[in-house]
XYZ file of C-alpha atoms in Angstrom:
603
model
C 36.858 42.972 -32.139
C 34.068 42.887 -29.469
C 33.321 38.870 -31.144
C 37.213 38.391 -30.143
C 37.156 39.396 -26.909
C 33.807 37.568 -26.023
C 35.300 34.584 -27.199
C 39.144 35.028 -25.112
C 36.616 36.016 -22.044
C 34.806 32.859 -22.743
C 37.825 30.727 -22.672
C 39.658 31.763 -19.792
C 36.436 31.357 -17.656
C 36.193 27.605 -18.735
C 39.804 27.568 -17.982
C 38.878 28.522 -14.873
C 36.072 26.368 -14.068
C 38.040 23.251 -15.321
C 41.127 24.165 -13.206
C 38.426 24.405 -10.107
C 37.394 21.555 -11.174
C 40.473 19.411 -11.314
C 41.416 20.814 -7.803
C 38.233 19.620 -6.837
C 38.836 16.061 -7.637
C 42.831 16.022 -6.452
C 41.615 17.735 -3.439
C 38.715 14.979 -2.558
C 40.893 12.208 -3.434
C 44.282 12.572 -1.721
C 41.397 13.345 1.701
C 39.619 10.039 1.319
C 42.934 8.358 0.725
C 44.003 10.153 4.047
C 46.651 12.061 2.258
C 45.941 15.069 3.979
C 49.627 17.004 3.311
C 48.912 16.936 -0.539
C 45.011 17.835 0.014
C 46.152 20.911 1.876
C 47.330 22.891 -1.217
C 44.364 22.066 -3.070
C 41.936 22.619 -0.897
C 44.202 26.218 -0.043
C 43.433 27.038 -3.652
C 40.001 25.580 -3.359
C 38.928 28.048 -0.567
C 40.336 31.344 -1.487
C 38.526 31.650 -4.504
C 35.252 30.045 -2.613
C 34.080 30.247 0.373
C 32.273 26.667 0.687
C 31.488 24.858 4.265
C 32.425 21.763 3.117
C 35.582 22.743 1.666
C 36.531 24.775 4.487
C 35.912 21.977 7.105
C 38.069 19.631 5.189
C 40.459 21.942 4.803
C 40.829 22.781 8.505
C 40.073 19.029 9.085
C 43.349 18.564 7.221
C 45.266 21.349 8.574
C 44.550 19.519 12.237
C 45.396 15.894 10.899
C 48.607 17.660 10.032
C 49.359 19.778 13.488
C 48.725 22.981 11.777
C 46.758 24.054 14.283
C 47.433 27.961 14.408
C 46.483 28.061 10.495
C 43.586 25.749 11.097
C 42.330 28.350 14.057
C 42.952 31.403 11.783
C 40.619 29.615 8.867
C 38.403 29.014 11.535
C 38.239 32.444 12.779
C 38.137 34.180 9.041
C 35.223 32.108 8.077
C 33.144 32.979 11.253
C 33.474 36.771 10.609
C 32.779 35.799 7.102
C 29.898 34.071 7.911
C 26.928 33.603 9.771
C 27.066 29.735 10.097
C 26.936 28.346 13.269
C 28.646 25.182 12.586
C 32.363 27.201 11.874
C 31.897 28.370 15.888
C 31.191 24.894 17.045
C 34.206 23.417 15.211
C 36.349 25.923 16.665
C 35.129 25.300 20.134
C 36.082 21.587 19.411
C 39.427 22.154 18.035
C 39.788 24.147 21.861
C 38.918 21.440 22.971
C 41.146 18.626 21.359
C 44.122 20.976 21.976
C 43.158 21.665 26.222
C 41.994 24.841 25.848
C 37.868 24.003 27.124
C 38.272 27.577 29.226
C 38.238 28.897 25.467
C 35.436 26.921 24.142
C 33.228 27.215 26.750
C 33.741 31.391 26.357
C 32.783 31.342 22.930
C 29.590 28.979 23.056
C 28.462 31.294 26.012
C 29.188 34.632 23.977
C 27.496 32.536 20.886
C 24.385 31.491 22.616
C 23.710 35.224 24.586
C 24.895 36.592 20.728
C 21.281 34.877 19.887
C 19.186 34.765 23.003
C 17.170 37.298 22.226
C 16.451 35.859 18.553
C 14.100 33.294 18.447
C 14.958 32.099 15.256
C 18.454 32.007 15.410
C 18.956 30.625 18.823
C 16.772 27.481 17.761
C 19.272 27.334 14.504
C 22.220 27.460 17.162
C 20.090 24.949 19.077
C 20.047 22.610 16.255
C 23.630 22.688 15.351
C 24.562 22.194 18.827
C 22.318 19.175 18.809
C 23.371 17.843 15.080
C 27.262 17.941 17.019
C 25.861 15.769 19.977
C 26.466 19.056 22.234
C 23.492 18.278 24.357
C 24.329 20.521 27.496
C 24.928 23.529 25.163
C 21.968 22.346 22.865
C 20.034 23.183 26.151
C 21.665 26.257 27.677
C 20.515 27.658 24.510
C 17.110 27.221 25.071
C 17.377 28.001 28.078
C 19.025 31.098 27.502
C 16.417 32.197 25.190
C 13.328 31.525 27.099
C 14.578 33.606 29.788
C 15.449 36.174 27.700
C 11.735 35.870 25.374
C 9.965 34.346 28.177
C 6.873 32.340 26.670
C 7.072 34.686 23.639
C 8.221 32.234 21.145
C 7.469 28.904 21.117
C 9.994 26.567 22.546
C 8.313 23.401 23.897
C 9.052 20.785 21.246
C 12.548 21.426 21.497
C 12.960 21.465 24.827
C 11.065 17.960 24.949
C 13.228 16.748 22.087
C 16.719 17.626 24.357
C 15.411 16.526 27.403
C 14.543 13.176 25.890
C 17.530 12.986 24.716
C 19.091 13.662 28.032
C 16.754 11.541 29.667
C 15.153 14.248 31.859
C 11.678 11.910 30.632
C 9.697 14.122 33.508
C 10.415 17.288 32.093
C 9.896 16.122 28.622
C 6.545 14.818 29.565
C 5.813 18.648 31.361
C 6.847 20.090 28.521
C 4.907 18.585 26.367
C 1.751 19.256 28.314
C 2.464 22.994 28.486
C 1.826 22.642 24.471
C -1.317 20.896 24.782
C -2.314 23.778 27.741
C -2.174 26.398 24.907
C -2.678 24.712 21.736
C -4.711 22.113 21.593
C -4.741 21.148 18.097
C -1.111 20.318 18.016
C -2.311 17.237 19.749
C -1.140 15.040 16.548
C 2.135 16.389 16.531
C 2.877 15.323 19.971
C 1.461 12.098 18.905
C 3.614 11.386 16.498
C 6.634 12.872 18.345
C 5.678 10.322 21.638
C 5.617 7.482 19.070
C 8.878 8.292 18.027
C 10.452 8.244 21.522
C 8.529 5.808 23.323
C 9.332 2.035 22.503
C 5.869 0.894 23.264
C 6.846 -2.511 22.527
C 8.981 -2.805 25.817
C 6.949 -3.504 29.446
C 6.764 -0.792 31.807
C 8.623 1.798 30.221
C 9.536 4.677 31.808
C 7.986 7.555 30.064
C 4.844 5.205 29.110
C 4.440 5.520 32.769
C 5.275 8.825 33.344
C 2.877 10.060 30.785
C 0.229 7.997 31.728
C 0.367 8.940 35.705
C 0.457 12.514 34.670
C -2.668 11.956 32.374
C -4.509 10.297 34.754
C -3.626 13.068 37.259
C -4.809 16.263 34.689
C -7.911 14.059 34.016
C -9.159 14.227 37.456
C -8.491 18.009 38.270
C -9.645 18.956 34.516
C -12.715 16.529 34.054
C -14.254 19.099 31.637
C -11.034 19.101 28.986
C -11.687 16.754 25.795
C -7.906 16.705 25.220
C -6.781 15.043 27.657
C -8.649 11.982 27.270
C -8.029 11.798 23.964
C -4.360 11.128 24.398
C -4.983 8.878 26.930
C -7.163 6.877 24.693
C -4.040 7.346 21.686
C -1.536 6.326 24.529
C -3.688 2.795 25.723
C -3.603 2.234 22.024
C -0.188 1.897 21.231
C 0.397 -0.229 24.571
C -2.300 -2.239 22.690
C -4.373 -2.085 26.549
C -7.757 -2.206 24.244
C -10.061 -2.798 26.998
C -8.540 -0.152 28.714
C -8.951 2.139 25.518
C -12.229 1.040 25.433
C -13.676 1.980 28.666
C -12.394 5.639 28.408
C -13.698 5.946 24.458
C -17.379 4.894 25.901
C -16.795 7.600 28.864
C -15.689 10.296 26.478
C -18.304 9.495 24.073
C -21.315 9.755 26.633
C -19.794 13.034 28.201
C -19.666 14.468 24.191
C -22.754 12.685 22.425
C -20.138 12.227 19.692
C -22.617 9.088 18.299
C -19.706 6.705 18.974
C -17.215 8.396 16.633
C -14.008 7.701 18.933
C -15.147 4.379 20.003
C -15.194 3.335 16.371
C -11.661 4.455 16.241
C -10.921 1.636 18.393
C -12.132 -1.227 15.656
C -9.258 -1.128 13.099
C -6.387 -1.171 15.799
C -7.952 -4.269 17.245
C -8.712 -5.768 14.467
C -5.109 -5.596 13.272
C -3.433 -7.299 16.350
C -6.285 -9.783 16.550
C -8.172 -8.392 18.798
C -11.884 -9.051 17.371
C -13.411 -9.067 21.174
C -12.946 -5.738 22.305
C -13.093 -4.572 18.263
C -16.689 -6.679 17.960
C -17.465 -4.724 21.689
C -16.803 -1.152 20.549
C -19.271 -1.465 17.859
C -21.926 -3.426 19.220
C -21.733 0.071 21.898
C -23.006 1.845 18.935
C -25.388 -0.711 17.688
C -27.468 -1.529 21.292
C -28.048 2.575 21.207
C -30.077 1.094 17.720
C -31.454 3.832 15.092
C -31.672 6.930 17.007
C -27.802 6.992 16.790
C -27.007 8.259 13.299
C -23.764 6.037 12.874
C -26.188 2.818 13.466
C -26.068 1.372 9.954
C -22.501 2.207 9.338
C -21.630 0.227 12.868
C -24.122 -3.147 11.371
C -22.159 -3.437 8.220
C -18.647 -2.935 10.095
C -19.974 -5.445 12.658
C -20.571 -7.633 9.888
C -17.336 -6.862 7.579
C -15.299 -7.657 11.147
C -17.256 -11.184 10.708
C -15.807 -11.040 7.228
C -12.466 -10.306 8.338
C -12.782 -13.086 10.877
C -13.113 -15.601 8.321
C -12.177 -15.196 5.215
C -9.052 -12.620 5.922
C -7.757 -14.159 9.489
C -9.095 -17.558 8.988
C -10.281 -17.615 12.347
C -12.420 -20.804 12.224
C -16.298 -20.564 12.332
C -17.958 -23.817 12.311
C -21.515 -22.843 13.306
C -22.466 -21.497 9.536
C -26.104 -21.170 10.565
C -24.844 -18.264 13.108
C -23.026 -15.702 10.085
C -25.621 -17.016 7.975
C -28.503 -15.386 10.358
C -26.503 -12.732 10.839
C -25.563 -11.466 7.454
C -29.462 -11.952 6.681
C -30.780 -9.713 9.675
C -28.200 -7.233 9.139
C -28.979 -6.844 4.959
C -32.049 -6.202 6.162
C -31.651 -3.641 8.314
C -29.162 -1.792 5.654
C -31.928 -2.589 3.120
C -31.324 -3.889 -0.349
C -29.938 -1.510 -2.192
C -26.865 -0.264 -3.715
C -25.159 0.492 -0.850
C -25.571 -3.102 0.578
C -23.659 -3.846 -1.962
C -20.019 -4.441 -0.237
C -21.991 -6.417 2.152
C -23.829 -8.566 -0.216
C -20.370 -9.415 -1.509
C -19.001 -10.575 1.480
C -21.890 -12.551 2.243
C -21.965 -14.347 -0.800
C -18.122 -14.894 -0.849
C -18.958 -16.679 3.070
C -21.807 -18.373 1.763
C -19.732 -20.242 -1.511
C -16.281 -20.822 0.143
C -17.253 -21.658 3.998
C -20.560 -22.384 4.565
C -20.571 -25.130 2.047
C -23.621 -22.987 -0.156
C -22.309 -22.167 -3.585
C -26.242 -22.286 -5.094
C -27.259 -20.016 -2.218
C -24.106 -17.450 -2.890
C -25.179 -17.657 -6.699
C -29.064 -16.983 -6.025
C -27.719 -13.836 -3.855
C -25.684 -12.570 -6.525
C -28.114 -12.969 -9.264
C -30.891 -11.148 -7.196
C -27.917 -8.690 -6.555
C -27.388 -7.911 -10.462
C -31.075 -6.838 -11.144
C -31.215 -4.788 -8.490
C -32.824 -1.806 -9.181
C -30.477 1.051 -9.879
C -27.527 -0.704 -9.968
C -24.894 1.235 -11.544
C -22.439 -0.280 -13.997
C -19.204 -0.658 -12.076
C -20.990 -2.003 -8.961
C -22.835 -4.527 -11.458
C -19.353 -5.917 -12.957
C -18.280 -6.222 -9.457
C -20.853 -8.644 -8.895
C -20.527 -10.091 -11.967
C -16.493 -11.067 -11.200
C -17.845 -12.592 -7.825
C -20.112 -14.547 -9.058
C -17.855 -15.613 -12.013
C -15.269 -16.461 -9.012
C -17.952 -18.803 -7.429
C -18.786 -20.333 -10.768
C -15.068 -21.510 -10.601
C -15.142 -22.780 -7.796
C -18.414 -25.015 -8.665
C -15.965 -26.358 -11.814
C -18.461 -24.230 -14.583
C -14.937 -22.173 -16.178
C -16.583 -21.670 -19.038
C -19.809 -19.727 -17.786
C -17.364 -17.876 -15.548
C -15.106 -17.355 -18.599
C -17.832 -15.862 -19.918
C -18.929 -13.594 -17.470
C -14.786 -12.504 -17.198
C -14.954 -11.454 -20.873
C -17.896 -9.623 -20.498
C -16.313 -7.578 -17.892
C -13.016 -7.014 -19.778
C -14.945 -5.916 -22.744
C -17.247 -3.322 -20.810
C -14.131 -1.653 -18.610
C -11.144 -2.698 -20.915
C -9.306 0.041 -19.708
C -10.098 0.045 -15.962
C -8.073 -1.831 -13.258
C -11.512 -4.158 -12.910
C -11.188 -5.245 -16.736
C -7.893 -6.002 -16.355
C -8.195 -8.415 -13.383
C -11.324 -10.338 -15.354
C -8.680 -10.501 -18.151
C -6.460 -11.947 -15.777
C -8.836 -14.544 -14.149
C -10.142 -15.107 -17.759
C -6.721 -16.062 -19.064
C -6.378 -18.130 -15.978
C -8.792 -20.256 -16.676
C -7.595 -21.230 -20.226
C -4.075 -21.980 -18.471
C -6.738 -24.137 -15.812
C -7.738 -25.917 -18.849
C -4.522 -26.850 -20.809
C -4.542 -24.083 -23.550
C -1.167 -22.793 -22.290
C -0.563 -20.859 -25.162
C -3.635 -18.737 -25.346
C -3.121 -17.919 -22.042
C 0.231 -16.670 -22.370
C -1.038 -14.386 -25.463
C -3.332 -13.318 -22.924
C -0.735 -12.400 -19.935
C 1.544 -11.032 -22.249
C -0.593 -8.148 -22.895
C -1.220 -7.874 -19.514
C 2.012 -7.393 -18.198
C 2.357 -3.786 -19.699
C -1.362 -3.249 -17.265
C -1.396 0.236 -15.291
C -2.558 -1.940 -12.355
C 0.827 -3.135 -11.008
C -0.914 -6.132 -8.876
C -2.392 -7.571 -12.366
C 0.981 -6.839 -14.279
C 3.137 -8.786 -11.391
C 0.378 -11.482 -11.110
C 0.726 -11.794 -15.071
C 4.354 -11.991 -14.961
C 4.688 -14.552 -12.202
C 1.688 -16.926 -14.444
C 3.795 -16.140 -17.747
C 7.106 -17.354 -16.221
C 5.318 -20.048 -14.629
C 4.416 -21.321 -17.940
C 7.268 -20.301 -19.676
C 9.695 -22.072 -16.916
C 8.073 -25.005 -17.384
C 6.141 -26.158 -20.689
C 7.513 -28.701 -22.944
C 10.066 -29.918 -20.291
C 8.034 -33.598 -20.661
C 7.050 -34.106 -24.349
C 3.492 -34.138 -23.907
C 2.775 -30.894 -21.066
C 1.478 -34.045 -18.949
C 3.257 -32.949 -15.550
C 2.261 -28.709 -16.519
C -1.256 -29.988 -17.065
C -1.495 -31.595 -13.700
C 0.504 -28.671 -11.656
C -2.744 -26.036 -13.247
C -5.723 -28.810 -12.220
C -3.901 -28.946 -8.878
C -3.624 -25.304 -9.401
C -7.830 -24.924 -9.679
C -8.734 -27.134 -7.081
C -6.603 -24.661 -4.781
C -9.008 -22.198 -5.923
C -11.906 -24.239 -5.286
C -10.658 -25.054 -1.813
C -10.322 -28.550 -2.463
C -7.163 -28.653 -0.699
C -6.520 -32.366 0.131
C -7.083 -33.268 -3.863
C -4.798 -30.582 -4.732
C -1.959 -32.058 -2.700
C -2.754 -35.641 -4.024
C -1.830 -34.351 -7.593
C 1.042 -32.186 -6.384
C 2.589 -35.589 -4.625
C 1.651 -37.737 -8.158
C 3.764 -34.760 -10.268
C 6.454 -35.151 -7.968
C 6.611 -39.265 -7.931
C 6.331 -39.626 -11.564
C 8.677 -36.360 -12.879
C 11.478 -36.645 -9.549
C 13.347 -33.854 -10.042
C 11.176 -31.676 -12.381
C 11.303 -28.067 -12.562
C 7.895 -27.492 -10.754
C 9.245 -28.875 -7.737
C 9.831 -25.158 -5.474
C 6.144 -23.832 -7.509
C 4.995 -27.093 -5.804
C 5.727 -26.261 -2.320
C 4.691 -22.619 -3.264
C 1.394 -23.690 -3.799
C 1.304 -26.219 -0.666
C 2.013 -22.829 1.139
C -0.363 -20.560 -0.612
C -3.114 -23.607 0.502
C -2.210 -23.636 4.000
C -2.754 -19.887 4.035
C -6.185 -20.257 2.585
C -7.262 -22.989 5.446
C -5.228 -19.904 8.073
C -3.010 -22.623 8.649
C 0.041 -20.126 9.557
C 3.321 -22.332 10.712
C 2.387 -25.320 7.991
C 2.876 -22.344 5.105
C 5.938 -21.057 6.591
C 7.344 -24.042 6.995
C 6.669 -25.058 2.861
C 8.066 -21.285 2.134
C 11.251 -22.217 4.726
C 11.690 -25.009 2.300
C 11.760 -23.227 -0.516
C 14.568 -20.413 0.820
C 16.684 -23.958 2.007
C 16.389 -26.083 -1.230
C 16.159 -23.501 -4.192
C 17.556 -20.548 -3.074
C 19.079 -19.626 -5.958
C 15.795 -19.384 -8.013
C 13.504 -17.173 -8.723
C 10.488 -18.024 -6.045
C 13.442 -17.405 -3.238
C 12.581 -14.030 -2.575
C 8.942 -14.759 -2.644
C 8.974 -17.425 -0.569
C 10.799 -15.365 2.302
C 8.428 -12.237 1.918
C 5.712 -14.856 2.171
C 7.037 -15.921 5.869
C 7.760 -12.369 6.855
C 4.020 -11.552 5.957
C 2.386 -13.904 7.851
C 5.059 -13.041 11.090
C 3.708 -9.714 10.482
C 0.085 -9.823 10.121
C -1.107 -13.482 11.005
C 1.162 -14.250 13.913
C 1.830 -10.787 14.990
C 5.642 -11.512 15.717
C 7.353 -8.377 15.084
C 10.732 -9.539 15.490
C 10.616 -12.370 13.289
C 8.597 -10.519 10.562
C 11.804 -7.805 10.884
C 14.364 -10.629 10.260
C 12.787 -11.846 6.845
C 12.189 -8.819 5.573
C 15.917 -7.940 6.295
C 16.775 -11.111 4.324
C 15.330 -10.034 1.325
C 17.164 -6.561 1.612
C 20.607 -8.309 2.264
C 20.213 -12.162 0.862
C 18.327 -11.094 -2.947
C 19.738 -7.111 -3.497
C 18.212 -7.347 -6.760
C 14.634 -8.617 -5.828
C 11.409 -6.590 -7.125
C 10.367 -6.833 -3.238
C 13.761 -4.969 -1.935
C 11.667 -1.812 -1.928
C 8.585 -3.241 -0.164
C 11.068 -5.029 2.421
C 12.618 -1.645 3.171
C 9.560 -0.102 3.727
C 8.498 -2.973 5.911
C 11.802 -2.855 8.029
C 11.478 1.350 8.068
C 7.679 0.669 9.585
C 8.405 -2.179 11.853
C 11.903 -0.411 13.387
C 9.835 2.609 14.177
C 11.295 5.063 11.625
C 9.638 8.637 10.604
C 8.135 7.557 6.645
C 7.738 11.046 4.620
């Protein structure tokens, strides 16, 4: 008997549900199809057995559509005493509205907002709805209403600032905004991050850039002894990329806090990013004139030196006098010592040394002295060893590099380091001719954990794959991977000398778009900017429909980002890979690109 009954009560819930269910979907569909007499029963039903904001909304929504405006009203009303959401009051107030009855609205928001006034918590919930419904006058009476009513008791600043921005009231923003900084200093970063969100600093002489920085300049003077202040400064000259500017008040606030240069170092990666080696090179050379007694002295010689890396070898900002990095990279390994920790350092000087001073034996020598150095660890030593495998490539010994990749793949098989010697390894049979190996080889490495190696597999593997066998005898594939190495040994004019004989002999052959791909990938070596975006423009024109497409246009948007600093240009490519290849690997890159660039909040 009591099995019987469980089962009947079992049924006619499910009945239930799947009659909620159904009136759900009628309900939702006769709305969107703007049907809104036959969604009115449904949603009727919908709502009496659940109270749901949503449904209730749409329900009134439909009610209004349909001049049922007394029954819409009395929904209204029943779900406010039902409920303590703020959102059923607001909709009310607008339905007043839309039917000339404001004297009514405006009653209720003011009996709403002195309901809460003396509730902190509530009246910034009411605050937010009001806000959320683009009722910025209101949004603001309630704060208002509530600070007079708390006083300073709970903290209202930030929202205050947020409405006045929005009503452009920029001065009072700006005060507010101070006030927190008066009594909390360490909020400093979240008024950083809310300025950066409201200040286009892109634009010339904005108006709260201005504002800010008068008023900054004005607390500095009657507050010389407050830290704070200048620090925001400093954050604000940043962002209006005025470096020198930056500069000069980093120095003063470093002298006046013997911070050992700390905030003047700040300055370096900024500059560095739009270009600006000068007043990056001048920060740090502050710290290293003070010489040892400052404590940050070695760390500001082998940044001074990685910014000469950078220089060259990153921005391809030419550097004919060799004899000038040479000396310095020499005096400044001395100074750090040699030892493990010169290790990054050593790197970089051998990597100048082989591919731009024209001194592969001396970059070798260096790297060999660098592998028996005494207490090398492991890992560090395999990083030396793939260098100097990397410069025996580019001196034409493969195999001796080969071999030094293989010893490196064996010894950290299954560590992002032995998969990239794997990678180079199998490159260098493809170099060579022995397609096939080397596709047995990239085929295991495109299931790596490392997803750089894995795409840089795949894109080899369908490189191959695309294109072997198309001639009988793999003469025009063979060609494409010597041009291929001499890329890598920066023999750039040779390289294009094959490219042009693949393309005269084999017209038409499917190389042709990894051709110009290439051509680009040179010119970016040699930091030749508009020539590679004009062989990637070539490949969105004439093969947009294959695979290198998409590449080819995050390629130009790169380089308008971070080489050319064009923000707006960098924007539009990355929106063509969003809108022009939907189903590109890169689409999720791009939109994080386009979120950064437009100024969006990234969680």
């Amino acid at each position: 008997m009591k099995v019987s009954l469980l089962i009947l009560f079992s049924c006619i819930i499910f009945l239930c549900v799947g009659q909620t269910s159904t009136d759900q979907q009628l309900a939702n569909l006769y709305y969107s199809k703007g049907e809104f007499e036959k969604a009115i029963p449904y949603y009727e039903k919908i709502v009496n057995k659940q109270s749901v904001k949503f449904d209730v909304l749409r329900y009134v929504d439909c009610l209004e559509k349909t001049q049922q405006l007394k029954e819409a009203e009395k929904v209204l009303k029943k779900a406010i005493s039902n409920s303590t959401d703020f959102d059923y009051s607001i909709v009310l107030g607008d339905l007043y509205d839309r039917t000339e009855r404001s004297n009514q609205t405006a009653k209720m928001f003011v009996s709403k907002i002195n309901q809460v006034s003396s509730n902190g918590y509530e009246a910034t919930e009411l605050y937010k709805v009001f806000l959320n419904r683009n009722k910025l006058d209101w949004a603001l009476k309630t704060l208002e209403a509530c600070r007079k009513e708390l006083k300073r008791g709970y903290p209202l600043h930030r929202f205050f600032a947020e409405v006045y921005f929005l009503l452009g009231r920029t001065d009072d923003m700006v005060n507010e905004y101070f006030e927190i900084l008066e009594t909390d200093p360490t909020q400093l970063q979240t008024i950083q991050g809310e300025l950066s969100k409201q200040i286009d600093f892109e634009e010339d002489n904005s108006d709260v850039y201005n504002k800010l920085k008068s008023k900054l300049i004005s607390i500095i003077q009657k507050k010389p002894n407050e830290t704070i202040y200048p620090e925001l400064f400093i954050w604000l000259l940043i962002q209006k990329k005025e470096f020198a500017n930056a500069l000069v008040q980093a120095k003063a606030l470093d002298k006046r806090e013997k911070e050992n240069g700390i905030k003047v170092l700040m300055l370096v990666e900024p500059c560095v990013e739009n270009g600006n080696y000068d007043i990056a090179r001048q920060a740090i050379n502050y710290i290293v004139e003070q010489g040892e007694q400052n404590s940050n002295y070695r760390y500001a010689i082998s940044t001074l030196l990685n910014l000469r890396y950078r220089e060259i070898v990153v921005d391809k900002i030419q550097n004919s006098d060799f004899s000038v990095v040479d000396k310095e990279y020499s005096n400044g390994i001395k100074i750090l010592g040699w030892n493990t920790a010169s290790i990054p350092t050593i790197l970089e000087f051998s990597e100048i040394k082989a591919y731009y001073g024209n001194d592969a034996n001396g970059a070798v020598s260096l790297l060999d002295s660098c592998m028996n150095m005494k207490g090398i660890l492991p890992f560090d030593k395999a990083r030396v060893k793939m260098k100097l495998a990397d410069i025996l490539v580019l001196e034409n010994d493969i195999w001796q590099a080969s071999l030094y990749y293989m010893q490196i793949d064996k010894d950290f098989k299954f560590e992002a380091i032995g998969a990239e010697a794997k990678f180079k390894n199998a490159r260098i049979f493809y170099y060579d001719g022995d397609f096939k190996f080397a596709q047995s080889q990239l085929d295991i490495l495109k299931q790596s954990t490392s997803k750089l190696i894995a795409n840089d597999a795949l894109q080899l593997s369908v490189l191959i794959t695309d294109n072997l066998g198309l001639d009988s005898n793999y003469t025009a594939m063979y060609q494409f991977a010597q041009a291929d190495l001499l890329i890598q040994q920066h023999k750039f004019q040779a390289a294009f000398v094959l490219f042009d004989s693949i393309n005269k002999e084999f017209p038409g052959h499917s190389l042709g778009d990894e051709i110009l791909m290439k051509k680009g990938q040179a010119f970016e070596y040699q930091g030749k900017w508009n020539d590679a975006v004009e062989q990637y423009l070539t490949v969105y024109s004439q093969f947009n429909d294959d695979i290198l497409a998409d590449d080819a246009v995050f390629g130009i948007a790169k380089i308008y980002e971070e080489k050319l600093h064009d923000k707006d240009k960098a924007l539009e490519y990355y929106k063509k890979i969003l809108f022009d290849f939907k189903g590109s690997i890169l689409s999720e890159e791009a939109r994080k690109k386009v979120r950064l660039l437009r100024g969006d909040t990234i969680e």
